[in-house]
Short mmCIF file of C-alpha atoms in Angstrom, two decimals:
data_model
loop_
_atom_site.label_atom_id
_atom_site.label_comp_id
_atom_site.label_asym_id
_atom_site.label_seq_id
_atom_site.Cartn_x
_atom_site.Cartn_y
_atom_site.Cartn_z
CA ASP A 1040 0.00 0.00 0.00
CA THR A 1041 2.97 2.29 -0.71
CA ALA A 1042 1.77 5.83 -1.40
CA VAL A 1043 4.75 7.35 -3.22
CA SER A 1044 7.38 4.93 -4.50
CA GLN A 1045 10.69 5.47 -6.25
CA THR A 1046 13.03 3.19 -8.13
CA PRO A 1047 15.82 2.51 -7.78
CA LYS A 1048 16.61 3.11 -4.12
CA TYR A 1049 20.33 3.31 -4.84
CA LEU A 1050 22.04 4.23 -8.08
CA VAL A 1051 25.81 4.20 -8.58
CA THR A 1052 27.14 5.25 -11.95
CA GLN A 1053 30.07 6.78 -13.78
CA MET A 1054 30.46 10.39 -14.80
CA GLY A 1055 29.08 11.07 -18.24
CA ASN A 1056 26.42 8.38 -18.13
CA ASP A 1057 22.68 8.95 -18.59
CA LYS A 1058 20.30 7.60 -15.95
CA SER A 1059 16.65 7.73 -14.99
CA ILE A 1060 14.81 7.63 -11.69
CA LYS A 1061 11.16 6.62 -11.63
CA CYS A 1062 8.41 7.80 -9.33
CA GLU A 1063 4.86 6.55 -8.95
CA GLN A 1064 2.06 7.61 -6.62
CA ASN A 1065 -1.19 5.78 -5.92
CA LEU A 1066 -2.82 8.58 -3.95
CA GLY A 1067 -4.84 9.92 -6.86
CA HIS A 1068 -2.94 13.21 -6.71
CA ASP A 1069 -2.61 15.48 -9.73
CA THR A 1070 0.66 17.21 -8.86
CA MET A 1071 4.10 15.65 -8.53
CA TYR A 1072 7.51 17.03 -7.61
CA TRP A 1073 11.19 16.31 -7.59
CA TYR A 1074 13.42 17.53 -4.75
CA LYS A 1075 17.18 17.23 -4.34
CA GLN A 1076 18.94 16.83 -1.00
CA ASP A 1077 22.67 17.43 -1.23
CA SER A 1078 25.48 16.28 1.03
CA LYS A 1079 24.87 19.20 3.39
CA LYS A 1080 21.29 17.98 3.80
CA PHE A 1081 19.67 21.00 2.18
CA LEU A 1082 16.42 19.96 0.53
CA LYS A 1083 15.45 21.99 -2.55
CA ILE A 1084 12.64 21.71 -5.04
CA MET A 1085 13.63 21.08 -8.65
CA PHE A 1086 10.39 20.61 -10.60
CA SER A 1087 6.69 20.22 -10.21
CA TYR A 1088 4.11 18.92 -12.65
CA ASN A 1089 0.36 19.40 -12.48
CA ASN A 1090 -1.74 17.17 -14.73
CA LYS A 1091 1.36 16.37 -16.76
CA GLU A 1092 2.24 20.05 -17.27
CA LEU A 1093 5.38 21.67 -15.92
CA ILE A 1094 4.51 24.16 -13.17
CA ILE A 1095 7.77 24.80 -11.34
CA ASN A 1096 11.20 24.66 -12.92
CA GLU A 1097 13.82 25.94 -10.54
CA THR A 1098 17.32 26.81 -11.72
CA VAL A 1099 18.24 23.29 -12.70
CA PRO A 1100 20.68 22.39 -15.51
CA ASN A 1101 18.92 21.29 -18.67
CA ARG A 1102 20.69 17.94 -18.32
CA PHE A 1103 17.79 17.19 -15.96
CA SER A 1104 14.58 16.43 -17.82
CA PRO A 1105 11.43 15.41 -15.96
CA LYS A 1106 8.86 13.39 -17.86
CA SER A 1107 5.30 12.75 -16.79
CA PRO A 1108 3.61 10.06 -18.89
CA ASP A 1109 0.47 10.31 -16.76
CA LYS A 1110 -0.69 11.90 -13.52
CA ALA A 1111 0.55 8.99 -11.42
CA HIS A 1112 4.13 9.02 -12.71
CA LEU A 1113 6.94 11.55 -12.83
CA ASN A 1114 10.31 10.30 -13.98
CA LEU A 1115 13.60 12.16 -13.82
CA HIS A 1116 16.12 11.65 -16.58
CA ILE A 1117 19.64 12.96 -16.12
CA ASN A 1118 22.07 13.26 -19.01
CA SER A 1119 25.85 13.46 -18.82
CA LEU A 1120 26.02 12.88 -15.09
CA GLU A 1121 28.51 14.96 -13.10
CA LEU A 1122 30.08 14.46 -9.70
CA GLY A 1123 27.95 17.29 -8.30
CA ASP A 1124 24.78 15.42 -9.17
CA SER A 1125 25.49 13.01 -6.32
CA ALA A 1126 22.62 13.50 -3.87
CA VAL A 1127 19.41 11.98 -2.63
CA TYR A 1128 16.46 12.71 -4.91
CA PHE A 1129 12.97 12.71 -3.47
CA CYS A 1130 9.71 12.53 -5.34
CA ALA A 1131 6.54 13.97 -3.80
CA SER A 1132 2.89 14.36 -4.72
CA SER A 1133 -0.10 16.43 -3.71
CA SER A 1134 -3.49 17.53 -4.90
CA ARG A 1135 -4.49 20.92 -6.18
CA THR A 1136 -7.88 22.09 -5.11
CA THR A 1137 -9.79 25.25 -5.76
CA SER A 1138 -10.90 27.40 -2.89
CA GLY A 1139 -12.97 30.46 -3.63
CA GLY A 1140 -11.90 30.25 -7.26
CA ALA A 1141 -8.18 30.30 -6.45
CA PRO A 1142 -5.96 27.21 -6.83
CA ARG A 1143 -4.65 25.77 -3.61
CA ALA A 1144 -1.81 23.34 -3.20
CA ASP A 1145 -2.44 20.72 -0.55
CA THR A 1146 -0.08 18.72 1.62
CA GLN A 1147 2.82 17.06 -0.14
CA TYR A 1148 3.71 13.44 0.54
CA PHE A 1149 7.22 12.26 -0.13
CA GLY A 1150 8.72 9.07 -1.44
CA PRO A 1151 11.60 7.20 0.25
CA GLY A 1152 14.31 8.76 -1.90
CA THR A 1153 16.90 7.60 -4.44
CA ARG A 1154 20.53 7.92 -3.44
CA LEU A 1155 22.53 8.74 -6.57
CA THR A 1156 26.30 8.38 -6.44
CA VAL A 1157 28.34 9.55 -9.40
CA LEU A 1158 31.91 8.25 -9.52
CA ASP B 538 15.49 31.37 1.32
CA ALA B 539 13.66 29.82 4.22
CA LYS B 540 11.44 32.28 6.06
CA THR B 541 11.68 30.48 9.39
CA THR B 542 14.21 30.27 12.21
CA GLN B 543 14.60 27.14 14.32
CA PRO B 544 17.15 26.06 16.94
CA PRO B 545 19.65 23.68 15.36
CA SER B 546 19.21 20.95 17.96
CA MET B 547 17.20 19.89 21.00
CA ASP B 548 17.12 16.97 23.40
CA CYS B 549 14.11 15.36 25.00
CA ALA B 550 13.68 12.49 27.43
CA GLU B 551 11.57 9.60 26.27
CA GLY B 552 7.98 9.90 27.47
CA ARG B 553 8.20 13.64 27.99
CA ALA B 554 6.70 16.30 25.77
CA ALA B 555 8.94 17.71 23.07
CA ASN B 556 8.28 21.38 22.32
CA LEU B 557 9.91 22.58 19.12
CA PRO B 558 9.82 26.34 18.52
CA CYS B 559 9.79 28.17 15.21
CA ASN B 560 10.00 31.88 14.45
CA HIS B 561 8.33 33.20 11.31
CA SER B 562 8.12 36.92 12.01
CA THR B 563 7.61 37.91 8.36
CA ILE B 564 4.71 35.56 7.74
CA SER B 565 1.92 36.90 5.51
CA GLY B 566 -1.79 36.52 5.97
CA ASN B 567 -2.12 33.90 3.22
CA GLU B 568 0.75 31.72 4.43
CA TYR B 569 0.34 28.46 6.27
CA VAL B 570 2.77 27.00 8.79
CA TYR B 571 3.73 23.43 7.92
CA TRP B 572 5.77 20.94 9.90
CA TYR B 573 7.62 18.00 8.39
CA ARG B 574 10.20 15.67 9.82
CA GLN B 575 12.93 13.56 8.27
CA ILE B 576 14.09 10.43 10.02
CA HIS B 577 17.64 9.50 9.07
CA SER B 578 17.55 10.36 5.35
CA GLN B 579 14.13 8.87 4.76
CA GLY B 580 11.62 10.95 2.83
CA PRO B 581 10.23 13.95 4.68
CA GLN B 582 7.09 13.03 6.57
CA TYR B 583 4.18 15.42 6.92
CA ILE B 584 3.21 16.11 10.54
CA ILE B 585 0.72 18.95 10.75
CA HIS B 586 -0.11 22.40 9.40
CA GLY B 587 -2.16 25.41 10.41
CA LEU B 588 -3.09 28.94 9.46
CA LYS B 589 -3.95 30.76 12.68
CA ASN B 590 -5.84 28.36 14.92
CA ASN B 591 -4.15 25.73 17.03
CA GLU B 592 -4.29 22.29 15.46
CA THR B 593 -4.03 18.75 16.78
CA ASN B 594 -3.83 15.39 15.10
CA GLU B 595 -2.72 11.90 16.04
CA MET B 596 0.95 12.84 15.73
CA ALA B 597 1.28 16.28 17.28
CA SER B 598 -0.19 19.62 18.27
CA LEU B 599 0.59 22.94 16.65
CA ILE B 600 0.33 26.11 18.70
CA ILE B 601 0.43 29.35 16.71
CA THR B 602 0.76 32.66 18.55
CA GLU B 603 -1.97 35.21 18.10
CA ASP B 604 0.26 37.49 16.02
CA ARG B 605 1.30 34.41 13.97
CA LYS B 606 4.96 35.35 14.25
CA SER B 607 5.94 32.11 15.93
CA SER B 608 4.68 28.62 16.53
CA THR B 609 5.46 25.53 18.58
CA LEU B 610 5.19 21.91 17.55
CA ILE B 611 4.38 19.66 20.48
CA LEU B 612 4.99 15.92 20.51
CA PRO B 613 3.09 15.02 23.66
CA HIS B 614 4.95 11.83 24.58
CA ALA B 615 8.21 11.59 22.70
CA THR B 616 9.57 8.16 21.82
CA LEU B 617 12.97 7.10 20.52
CA ARG B 618 11.41 6.82 17.06
CA ASP B 619 10.69 10.55 17.11
CA THR B 620 14.41 11.26 16.79
CA ALA B 621 14.59 13.20 13.54
CA VAL B 622 15.15 16.57 11.91
CA TYR B 623 12.02 18.69 12.20
CA TYR B 624 11.33 21.36 9.59
CA CYS B 625 9.05 24.32 10.08
CA ILE B 626 7.97 25.74 6.71
CA VAL B 627 5.92 28.78 5.80
CA ARG B 628 4.07 28.40 2.53
CA PRO B 629 1.50 30.55 0.71
CA TYR B 630 -1.72 28.60 0.25
CA ASN B 631 -1.66 29.02 -3.55
CA THR B 632 1.90 27.89 -4.31
CA ASP B 633 3.37 24.42 -4.59
CA LYS B 634 6.87 25.22 -3.45
CA LEU B 635 8.05 24.00 -0.05
CA ILE B 636 11.20 25.83 1.05
CA PHE B 637 13.06 23.78 3.61
CA GLY B 638 15.45 25.41 6.05
CA THR B 639 18.00 23.64 8.21
CA GLY B 640 15.45 22.41 10.75
CA THR B 641 15.86 21.27 14.35
CA ARG B 642 17.56 17.99 15.07
CA LEU B 643 15.57 16.42 17.91
CA GLN B 644 17.33 13.70 19.87
CA VAL B 645 15.08 11.65 22.14
CA PHE B 646 17.05 9.79 24.79
CA PRO B 647 16.01 6.89 27.06
#
């Protein structure tokens, strides 16, 4: 009954390679996110998608390309991996509701994380 | 940048109440106070949130001062499994972005 799941849990790869991380949620949410937690433990948002459309795109290198095939999935593809990409990547999901005509983002629920190590 | 200030660390004896403070003196009227925790590099776990009224759920209570410039998360009976980093986050109701600060590392000891 996992709510937000990610695969793989660990990913070790060489510099220059291309890799993907998958995320799935079974909460019926319409918004999904990717966050990065670096070695200093700072957790920062990278992207968010609502109904398969990009909503937030923070200052992230274009080597990172999120892809949302449907509302339940948001995958992260990383090209030409660099040493600085080593981090833990967390997926999250939430629902957007409308209150008084204005969109409202509800509570975000996080996945267990993918630890990426670039050698 | 995070809009909250939290002490970097706190200790609490098992079975006692853990009171975690958070300052958010620049909070706006449309901003909620959210609390998450992260247990040893697991995914952040939602605890509770509020706007201006005090809130309680099965995990914790949230006390927000009348001027909304600070709040306190209360774990009524801390257990060893509550050892974690606790993040206080201020977020406008109509945005998706959660901005995490450095949080408070709570150590519960036997």
